[in-house]
Amino acid sequence: MRRSRRLCRSSGVVEVVFSWVPLESSRLRLRPFEAGDAAGVQAVWNDRDFLRFAPVGFRYAGASLELAREWCARGVDGWAGVSREHGRLACHVGLFSTDWSAMTTEIHYWTAVWARGNGFAVEAAGVVGRWALAQGMLRVTLHADTRNVASLRVAQRAGFRFEGVLRNASWTRSGRGDLAVYSLIPGDV
């Protein structure tokens, strides 16, 4: 399994993260974020629908173009899903909260406004989830606010299995809500 270490600037703690590798789907190239992606990233972070389900305290909600540039340049843990047809940033998918001793990780995604409803997040989440399992992960968890119907559809269409609901576990800018729990394990692929 490819792993790398990095120093977390905010806490000074060395954390182990996935080493970045390029991935592909039928319509996407999944690559690192680049400076040219900043305007697209900032547009998502300021989109009404994105903000509605952004967790309270999410520092990038409503962020400036400058912060989006810094985020893109920092080499975030995740992939920029770029449309092969248009060459535009279509989505983001990332893995986080990885527990290397239990071999579990969590997946997150968002879709650019122009690309919504076209299945880009489905492709990206499916590819990255299966890639994580191929790297030895035993579980890829996905949490989605139950009010976020689009995110629930992505989880289901990407092959994640519904496990249940964590009641009153979501705290977003829309208020308290429930979190649907999905997972992908080696037996699912």
CSV table of C-alpha atoms in Angstrom, one decimal:
chain,number,residue,atom,x,y,z
A,1,MET,CA,0.0,0.0,0.0
A,2,ARG,CA,1.3,3.4,-0.9
A,3,ARG,CA,1.5,5.7,2.1
A,4,SER,CA,3.3,8.9,2.8
A,5,ARG,CA,3.9,11.0,5.8
A,6,ARG,CA,3.2,14.7,6.2
A,7,LEU,CA,3.4,17.2,8.9
A,8,CYS,CA,0.0,18.7,9.7
A,9,ARG,CA,0.7,22.4,10.0
A,10,SER,CA,-2.1,23.2,12.4
A,11,SER,CA,-1.3,20.5,15.0
A,12,GLY,CA,2.4,19.7,14.3
A,13,VAL,CA,1.5,16.0,14.2
A,14,VAL,CA,2.9,13.8,11.6
A,15,GLU,CA,0.1,11.9,9.9
A,16,VAL,CA,0.1,9.0,7.4
A,17,VAL,CA,-1.9,9.7,4.2
A,18,PHE,CA,-2.5,7.9,0.9
A,19,SER,CA,0.2,8.6,-1.7
A,20,TRP,CA,-1.4,10.3,-4.6
A,21,VAL,CA,-1.8,8.3,-7.8
A,22,PRO,CA,-3.6,9.3,-11.0
A,23,LEU,CA,-6.9,7.5,-11.6
A,24,GLU,CA,-9.4,7.4,-14.4
A,25,SER,CA,-13.0,6.7,-15.2
A,26,SER,CA,-14.8,6.6,-18.5
A,27,ARG,CA,-15.4,10.3,-18.5
A,28,LEU,CA,-12.9,11.7,-15.9
A,29,ARG,CA,-9.2,12.1,-15.3
A,30,LEU,CA,-8.6,12.1,-11.5
A,31,ARG,CA,-5.5,14.2,-10.8
A,32,PRO,CA,-4.1,16.5,-8.2
A,33,PHE,CA,-5.6,20.0,-7.9
A,34,GLU,CA,-3.8,22.7,-9.8
A,35,ALA,CA,-3.7,26.5,-9.5
A,36,GLY,CA,-6.1,26.8,-12.5
A,37,ASP,CA,-8.8,24.9,-10.5
A,38,ALA,CA,-9.1,27.6,-7.8
A,39,ALA,CA,-11.9,29.5,-9.4
A,40,GLY,CA,-13.9,26.3,-9.9
A,41,VAL,CA,-13.2,25.3,-6.3
A,42,GLN,CA,-14.2,28.7,-4.9
A,43,ALA,CA,-17.4,28.6,-7.0
A,44,VAL,CA,-18.4,25.4,-5.3
A,45,TRP,CA,-17.5,26.6,-1.8
A,46,ASN,CA,-19.8,29.6,-2.4
A,47,ASP,CA,-22.7,27.7,-4.0
A,48,ARG,CA,-26.0,27.9,-2.2
A,49,ASP,CA,-26.6,24.1,-2.3
A,50,PHE,CA,-23.1,23.3,-1.2
A,51,LEU,CA,-23.3,25.8,1.7
A,52,ARG,CA,-26.7,24.4,2.8
A,53,PHE,CA,-25.0,21.1,3.7
A,54,ALA,CA,-21.6,22.3,4.7
A,55,PRO,CA,-20.8,21.3,8.2
A,56,VAL,CA,-20.9,24.0,10.8
A,57,GLY,CA,-17.3,25.1,11.3
A,58,PHE,CA,-16.2,24.0,7.8
A,59,ARG,CA,-13.5,26.6,7.2
A,60,TYR,CA,-13.9,26.7,3.4
A,61,ALA,CA,-17.6,27.4,3.3
A,62,GLY,CA,-17.9,30.7,1.6
A,63,ALA,CA,-14.2,31.0,1.3
A,64,SER,CA,-12.3,33.5,-0.9
A,65,LEU,CA,-10.5,32.9,-4.2
A,66,GLU,CA,-7.2,33.4,-2.4
A,67,LEU,CA,-8.0,30.6,0.1
A,68,ALA,CA,-9.1,28.3,-2.8
A,69,ARG,CA,-5.7,29.0,-4.5
A,70,GLU,CA,-3.9,28.1,-1.3
A,71,TRP,CA,-6.0,24.9,-1.0
A,72,CYS,CA,-5.3,23.9,-4.6
A,73,ALA,CA,-1.6,24.6,-4.2
A,74,ARG,CA,-1.2,22.7,-0.9
A,75,GLY,CA,-1.8,19.3,-2.5
A,76,VAL,CA,-4.9,18.4,-0.7
A,77,ASP,CA,-5.7,14.7,0.0
A,78,GLY,CA,-8.0,14.1,-2.9
A,79,TRP,CA,-8.5,14.1,-6.5
A,80,ALA,CA,-9.8,16.8,-8.9
A,81,GLY,CA,-12.1,15.0,-11.3
A,82,VAL,CA,-11.6,16.7,-14.7
A,83,SER,CA,-14.0,16.1,-17.6
A,84,ARG,CA,-12.1,14.4,-20.5
A,85,GLU,CA,-14.5,16.0,-22.9
A,86,HIS,CA,-14.4,19.6,-21.6
A,87,GLY,CA,-11.1,19.7,-19.6
A,88,ARG,CA,-13.1,21.4,-16.8
A,89,LEU,CA,-13.1,20.6,-13.1
A,90,ALA,CA,-16.2,18.5,-12.6
A,91,CYS,CA,-15.8,17.2,-9.1
A,92,HIS,CA,-13.7,16.5,-6.1
A,93,VAL,CA,-13.3,13.2,-4.2
A,94,GLY,CA,-11.1,12.7,-1.2
A,95,LEU,CA,-10.3,10.1,1.5
A,96,PHE,CA,-10.0,11.2,5.1
A,97,SER,CA,-10.1,10.0,8.7
A,98,THR,CA,-8.1,7.0,7.7
A,99,ASP,CA,-7.4,4.5,10.4
A,100,TRP,CA,-4.3,2.5,9.3
A,101,SER,CA,-4.6,0.0,12.1
A,102,ALA,CA,-8.2,-0.9,11.3
A,103,MET,CA,-7.7,-0.3,7.5
A,104,THR,CA,-10.7,2.0,7.3
A,105,THR,CA,-11.2,5.4,5.6
A,106,GLU,CA,-14.0,7.8,4.8
A,107,ILE,CA,-14.9,9.3,1.5
A,108,HIS,CA,-16.2,12.7,0.6
A,109,TYR,CA,-17.1,14.3,-2.7
A,110,TRP,CA,-18.6,17.4,-4.3
A,111,THR,CA,-19.6,18.3,-7.8
A,112,ALA,CA,-19.1,21.6,-9.7
A,113,VAL,CA,-22.3,23.4,-10.3
A,114,TRP,CA,-22.1,23.1,-14.1
A,115,ALA,CA,-21.5,19.3,-13.8
A,116,ARG,CA,-24.3,18.3,-11.4
A,117,GLY,CA,-26.8,15.7,-12.5
A,118,ASN,CA,-24.3,14.1,-15.0
A,119,GLY,CA,-22.9,11.3,-12.8
A,120,PHE,CA,-19.4,12.6,-12.4
A,121,ALA,CA,-19.4,12.3,-8.6
A,122,VAL,CA,-20.8,8.7,-9.0
A,123,GLU,CA,-17.9,7.8,-11.3
A,124,ALA,CA,-15.3,9.5,-9.1
A,125,ALA,CA,-16.5,8.1,-5.8
A,126,GLY,CA,-16.8,4.6,-7.3
A,127,VAL,CA,-13.3,4.7,-8.7
A,128,VAL,CA,-11.7,6.1,-5.6
A,129,GLY,CA,-13.6,3.8,-3.3
A,130,ARG,CA,-12.6,0.7,-5.3
A,131,TRP,CA,-9.0,2.0,-5.5
A,132,ALA,CA,-8.9,2.3,-1.7
A,133,LEU,CA,-10.1,-1.3,-1.3
A,134,ALA,CA,-7.5,-2.4,-3.8
A,135,GLN,CA,-4.9,-0.7,-1.6
A,136,GLY,CA,-5.9,-2.9,1.3
A,137,MET,CA,-8.6,-0.9,3.0
A,138,LEU,CA,-11.3,-3.1,4.5
A,139,ARG,CA,-14.0,-0.4,4.7
A,140,VAL,CA,-14.7,2.9,3.0
A,141,THR,CA,-17.4,4.8,4.9
A,142,LEU,CA,-19.6,7.4,3.4
A,143,HIS,CA,-21.8,9.8,5.5
A,144,ALA,CA,-24.5,11.9,3.9
A,145,ASP,CA,-27.0,14.2,5.4
A,146,THR,CA,-30.4,12.6,4.8
A,147,ARG,CA,-31.7,15.9,3.5
A,148,ASN,CA,-29.1,16.0,0.7
A,149,VAL,CA,-30.9,13.8,-1.8
A,150,ALA,CA,-28.3,14.3,-4.5
A,151,SER,CA,-25.5,13.0,-2.2
A,152,LEU,CA,-27.6,10.0,-1.2
A,153,ARG,CA,-28.1,9.2,-4.9
A,154,VAL,CA,-24.4,9.4,-5.6
A,155,ALA,CA,-23.7,7.0,-2.7
A,156,GLN,CA,-26.2,4.4,-4.0
A,157,ARG,CA,-25.2,4.7,-7.7
A,158,ALA,CA,-21.5,4.5,-6.8
A,159,GLY,CA,-22.1,1.1,-5.2
A,160,PHE,CA,-22.0,2.0,-1.6
A,161,ARG,CA,-24.4,0.0,0.6
A,162,PHE,CA,-26.8,1.7,3.0
A,163,GLU,CA,-26.3,0.7,6.6
A,164,GLY,CA,-28.5,2.9,8.6
A,165,VAL,CA,-29.1,6.4,10.0
A,166,LEU,CA,-27.2,8.2,12.7
A,167,ARG,CA,-30.0,10.3,14.2
A,168,ASN,CA,-29.3,14.0,14.9
A,169,ALA,CA,-25.6,13.5,13.9
A,170,SER,CA,-25.4,16.1,11.2
A,171,TRP,CA,-24.9,19.7,12.1
A,172,THR,CA,-24.9,21.8,9.0
A,173,ARG,CA,-25.7,25.4,8.1
A,174,SER,CA,-29.3,24.1,7.6
A,175,GLY,CA,-29.4,23.0,11.2
A,176,ARG,CA,-29.4,19.6,12.9
A,177,GLY,CA,-30.3,16.5,10.9
A,178,ASP,CA,-29.6,12.9,10.4
A,179,LEU,CA,-26.7,11.2,8.7
A,180,ALA,CA,-27.2,8.2,6.4
A,181,VAL,CA,-24.3,5.8,6.6
A,182,TYR,CA,-23.1,3.9,3.6
A,183,SER,CA,-20.0,1.6,3.1
A,184,LEU,CA,-18.0,-0.2,0.6
A,185,ILE,CA,-16.1,-3.3,1.6
A,186,PRO,CA,-14.1,-5.8,-0.4
A,187,GLY,CA,-17.1,-8.2,-0.7
A,188,ASP,CA,-19.1,-5.5,-2.5
A,189,VAL,CA,-16.8,-5.2,-5.5
